[in-house]
Amino acid sequence: MKYEIIETRSALPIETRNTPDPLAAATAAVEELRSAAEQRNTAHQAEIRAAQERIAALETRLNRPGAGDQQANEQAAAERRGFGTYLRMGNSAPAEELRTLTVSSDPQGGYLAPAEMSSEFIRDLVQVSPLRSVASVRETGSPSVMYPKRTAITNARWKGETQSQEASEPGFGQAEIVVKEINTYVDISNQLLADSAGQAESEVRLALADDFGQKEGKAFVLGNGQLEPEGIMANADIGFIGNADAVNLTADGLVRLMYALPAVYRNAGTWAMNSATLGIIRLMKNVQGQFIWQPSLAAGQPETILGRPVLDVPDMPDVSADAFPVLFGDFSGYRIVDRVGLSILVNPYVLATQGVTRIHATRRVGGGVLQAAKFKKLKMTAS
């Protein structure tokens, strides 16, 4: 508790005052004390009212639309002015200008320029295998899709005029593509969501889309078919052609690979390889000295190798011994089944007491080779 000392106009003790009536003197002293206390209380109340009025005026100004932005802009402008003054005058700049700058030791840079928060996000490139652009894509509402498959034709025989016919039966089977699920969640603070004006959530959604697209594209190439869709390079029924060299990719191997497919599949075929392999092939020439790789003839058209388009697939293997760096075939033989597109659920309740919002993301998709005969792989082997 704070105590205040109230002084009376008389500095003499009551007993020593020159008055014939001690009671009157005591009464006068008490009245003097009361009057001084009332004056002090009146002045104190006036100070409180003045402070309340100043606070009310400040709150009114801050509650105006754009007041916060205006204050921030004024602060940023003051920092820029201070920095400009320092650049011109150095340490001789006025003290009030230097106070707006961030100061550190000379080895760490001395006076630093005022920071600026950019609205542009810096993002690394996310490479996605583009198999979806050439494969056969379907939608389904079921957890799996069964495709009837003919495994063999009938067995007709040449017969003479009087010879009896023999029965034969075509072979049938089923190919199943099971829908797989990929999911994750992201926790993000409510303060960041509020302070970024929705930009943080947009960046989270974009990051999820990039991540899921990359994982999906890789599964279509190398997926094991268990938790992931079956990758086209993981299918054991797709045959291969030897390159005749375990180290160096050869033009002869590419020609043999291309013509290992029937004409119907070959004429609809597309090459698939990564950028490193494509760079090697671009230097190859035929016996006439012409490059077997040809650039696009028109905007929007793919480049070609031996007359067939090329697909740059980042998840394809590199050229190395016993690897399969090149795939050629009609990609309609690979089927992609979409069950649920990228589904994003924002849950602000599960971690509300911690000031965190959880964003769930789920994707359900399946993939598999339906016709392995439409593809051939090139194996880096000397045989």
CSV table of C-alpha atoms in Angstrom, one decimal, residues 175-337:
chain,number,residue,atom,x,y,z
A,175,ALA,CA,-6.9,-59.4,-63.6
A,176,GLU,CA,-7.6,-57.4,-60.4
A,177,ILE,CA,-6.5,-53.9,-59.6
A,178,VAL,CA,-6.8,-53.1,-55.9
A,179,VAL,CA,-7.2,-49.6,-54.7
A,180,LYS,CA,-4.5,-48.4,-52.3
A,181,GLU,CA,-4.5,-45.6,-49.8
A,182,ILE,CA,-1.9,-42.9,-49.1
A,183,ASN,CA,-2.4,-40.4,-46.2
A,184,THR,CA,-0.8,-38.0,-43.8
A,185,TYR,CA,-1.7,-35.0,-41.6
A,186,VAL,CA,-0.1,-31.7,-40.9
A,187,ASP,CA,-0.3,-29.7,-37.6
A,188,ILE,CA,-0.2,-25.9,-38.0
A,189,SER,CA,-0.6,-23.3,-35.3
A,190,ASN,CA,-3.8,-21.2,-35.2
A,191,GLN,CA,-1.7,-18.0,-34.9
A,192,LEU,CA,0.1,-18.8,-38.1
A,193,LEU,CA,-3.2,-19.5,-39.9
A,194,ALA,CA,-4.6,-16.2,-38.7
A,195,ASP,CA,-1.5,-14.0,-39.2
A,196,SER,CA,-0.9,-15.3,-42.8
A,197,ALA,CA,-4.4,-14.4,-44.0
A,198,GLY,CA,-5.0,-17.9,-45.4
A,199,GLN,CA,-1.6,-18.1,-47.2
A,200,ALA,CA,-0.2,-20.7,-44.8
A,201,GLU,CA,-3.1,-23.0,-45.4
A,202,SER,CA,-2.8,-22.6,-49.1
A,203,GLU,CA,0.9,-23.5,-49.0
A,204,VAL,CA,0.1,-26.6,-46.9
A,205,ARG,CA,-2.4,-27.7,-49.5
A,206,LEU,CA,0.1,-27.1,-52.3
A,207,ALA,CA,2.8,-29.0,-50.4
A,208,LEU,CA,0.4,-32.0,-49.9
A,209,ALA,CA,-0.6,-32.0,-53.6
A,210,ASP,CA,3.1,-32.0,-54.6
A,211,ASP,CA,4.0,-34.7,-52.1
A,212,PHE,CA,1.1,-37.0,-53.1
A,213,GLY,CA,1.7,-36.4,-56.8
A,214,GLN,CA,5.3,-37.4,-56.4
A,215,LYS,CA,4.6,-40.5,-54.4
A,216,GLU,CA,1.8,-41.6,-56.7
A,217,GLY,CA,4.0,-41.1,-59.8
A,218,LYS,CA,6.9,-43.1,-58.3
A,219,ALA,CA,4.5,-45.9,-57.3
A,220,PHE,CA,3.2,-46.2,-60.9
A,221,VAL,CA,6.8,-46.8,-61.9
A,222,LEU,CA,8.4,-48.8,-59.1
A,223,GLY,CA,5.5,-49.7,-56.7
A,224,ASN,CA,5.6,-53.2,-55.1
A,225,GLY,CA,1.9,-53.9,-55.5
A,226,GLN,CA,1.5,-54.5,-51.7
A,227,LEU,CA,0.8,-51.3,-49.9
A,228,GLU,CA,1.5,-49.3,-53.1
A,229,PRO,CA,0.0,-49.7,-56.6
A,230,GLU,CA,1.9,-52.1,-58.9
A,231,GLY,CA,4.7,-50.3,-60.7
A,232,ILE,CA,5.1,-50.9,-64.4
A,233,MET,CA,8.8,-51.7,-63.9
A,234,ALA,CA,8.0,-54.1,-61.1
A,235,ASN,CA,5.8,-56.4,-63.2
A,236,ALA,CA,7.5,-59.7,-63.7
A,237,ASP,CA,5.6,-60.6,-66.9
A,238,ILE,CA,7.1,-57.8,-68.9
A,239,GLY,CA,10.0,-59.2,-71.1
A,240,PHE,CA,13.3,-57.6,-71.7
A,241,ILE,CA,15.9,-57.3,-74.5
A,242,GLY,CA,19.7,-57.3,-73.8
A,243,ASN,CA,21.7,-54.2,-74.6
A,244,ALA,CA,24.7,-56.3,-75.6
A,245,ASP,CA,26.9,-54.0,-73.4
A,246,ALA,CA,26.7,-53.9,-69.6
A,247,VAL,CA,28.1,-50.4,-69.3
A,248,ASN,CA,27.4,-48.3,-72.4
A,249,LEU,CA,24.0,-47.8,-73.8
A,250,THR,CA,23.9,-48.7,-77.6
A,251,ALA,CA,21.8,-47.6,-80.5
A,252,ASP,CA,21.6,-51.2,-81.7
A,253,GLY,CA,20.0,-52.2,-78.3
A,254,LEU,CA,17.3,-49.5,-78.7
A,255,VAL,CA,16.5,-50.7,-82.2
A,256,ARG,CA,16.2,-54.3,-81.1
A,257,LEU,CA,14.0,-53.2,-78.1
A,258,MET,CA,11.7,-51.2,-80.4
A,259,TYR,CA,11.2,-54.0,-82.9
A,260,ALA,CA,10.7,-56.7,-80.2
A,261,LEU,CA,7.1,-55.5,-80.0
A,262,PRO,CA,4.4,-56.4,-82.5
A,263,ALA,CA,3.8,-53.7,-85.1
A,264,VAL,CA,0.4,-52.7,-83.6
A,265,TYR,CA,2.0,-52.0,-80.2
A,266,ARG,CA,5.1,-50.6,-81.7
A,267,ASN,CA,3.2,-48.0,-83.7
A,268,ALA,CA,1.5,-46.8,-80.6
A,269,GLY,CA,4.7,-47.0,-78.5
A,270,THR,CA,6.3,-44.4,-76.2
A,271,TRP,CA,9.8,-44.4,-74.8
A,272,ALA,CA,10.2,-44.0,-71.0
A,273,MET,CA,13.6,-43.0,-69.4
A,274,ASN,CA,15.0,-40.5,-67.0
A,275,SER,CA,16.9,-37.3,-68.0
A,276,ALA,CA,20.3,-38.8,-67.5
A,277,THR,CA,19.6,-41.6,-69.9
A,278,LEU,CA,17.9,-39.3,-72.4
A,279,GLY,CA,21.1,-37.1,-72.4
A,280,ILE,CA,23.1,-40.2,-73.4
A,281,ILE,CA,20.7,-41.1,-76.2
A,282,ARG,CA,20.7,-37.6,-77.6
A,283,LEU,CA,24.4,-38.1,-78.5
A,284,MET,CA,23.8,-41.3,-80.4
A,285,LYS,CA,23.9,-41.5,-84.2
A,286,ASN,CA,23.0,-44.1,-86.8
A,287,VAL,CA,25.4,-45.4,-89.5
A,288,GLN,CA,24.6,-42.4,-91.7
A,289,GLY,CA,25.8,-40.1,-88.9
A,290,GLN,CA,22.3,-38.8,-88.1
A,291,PHE,CA,21.1,-38.4,-84.5
A,292,ILE,CA,18.5,-41.0,-83.5
A,293,TRP,CA,16.9,-38.4,-81.3
A,294,GLN,CA,14.9,-35.7,-83.0
A,295,PRO,CA,13.5,-32.5,-81.5
A,296,SER,CA,9.9,-31.6,-81.4
A,297,LEU,CA,8.6,-30.6,-84.9
A,298,ALA,CA,5.9,-28.3,-83.4
A,299,ALA,CA,5.0,-26.6,-80.2
A,300,GLY,CA,3.3,-29.0,-77.8
A,301,GLN,CA,4.6,-32.1,-79.6
A,302,PRO,CA,7.1,-34.4,-77.9
A,303,GLU,CA,10.6,-35.1,-79.0
A,304,THR,CA,11.2,-38.5,-80.5
A,305,ILE,CA,13.7,-41.4,-80.6
A,306,LEU,CA,13.6,-43.5,-83.8
A,307,GLY,CA,10.3,-41.8,-84.7
A,308,ARG,CA,8.4,-42.5,-81.4
A,309,PRO,CA,7.7,-40.0,-78.6
A,310,VAL,CA,9.8,-39.8,-75.4
A,311,LEU,CA,8.6,-39.5,-71.9
A,312,ASP,CA,11.0,-38.1,-69.3
A,313,VAL,CA,10.3,-40.2,-66.2
A,314,PRO,CA,12.5,-39.2,-63.2
A,315,ASP,CA,11.9,-42.4,-61.3
A,316,MET,CA,13.3,-44.7,-64.0
A,317,PRO,CA,16.7,-46.3,-63.1
A,318,ASP,CA,20.0,-44.9,-64.3
A,319,VAL,CA,22.3,-46.7,-66.8
A,320,SER,CA,24.3,-49.2,-64.8
A,321,ALA,CA,25.1,-52.9,-65.0
A,322,ASP,CA,22.0,-55.2,-64.9
A,323,ALA,CA,19.7,-52.2,-64.7
A,324,PHE,CA,16.6,-51.5,-66.8
A,325,PRO,CA,17.0,-47.9,-67.8
A,326,VAL,CA,14.7,-47.8,-70.8
A,327,LEU,CA,11.1,-49.0,-71.3
A,328,PHE,CA,9.2,-49.0,-74.6
A,329,GLY,CA,5.6,-49.8,-75.2
A,330,ASP,CA,2.0,-48.9,-75.6
A,331,PHE,CA,1.1,-47.4,-72.2
A,332,SER,CA,-2.6,-48.1,-72.6
A,333,GLY,CA,-1.6,-51.5,-71.2
A,334,TYR,CA,-1.1,-49.9,-67.8
A,335,ARG,CA,-4.4,-49.1,-65.9
A,336,ILE,CA,-4.8,-46.4,-63.2
A,337,VAL,CA,-8.0,-46.6,-61.1
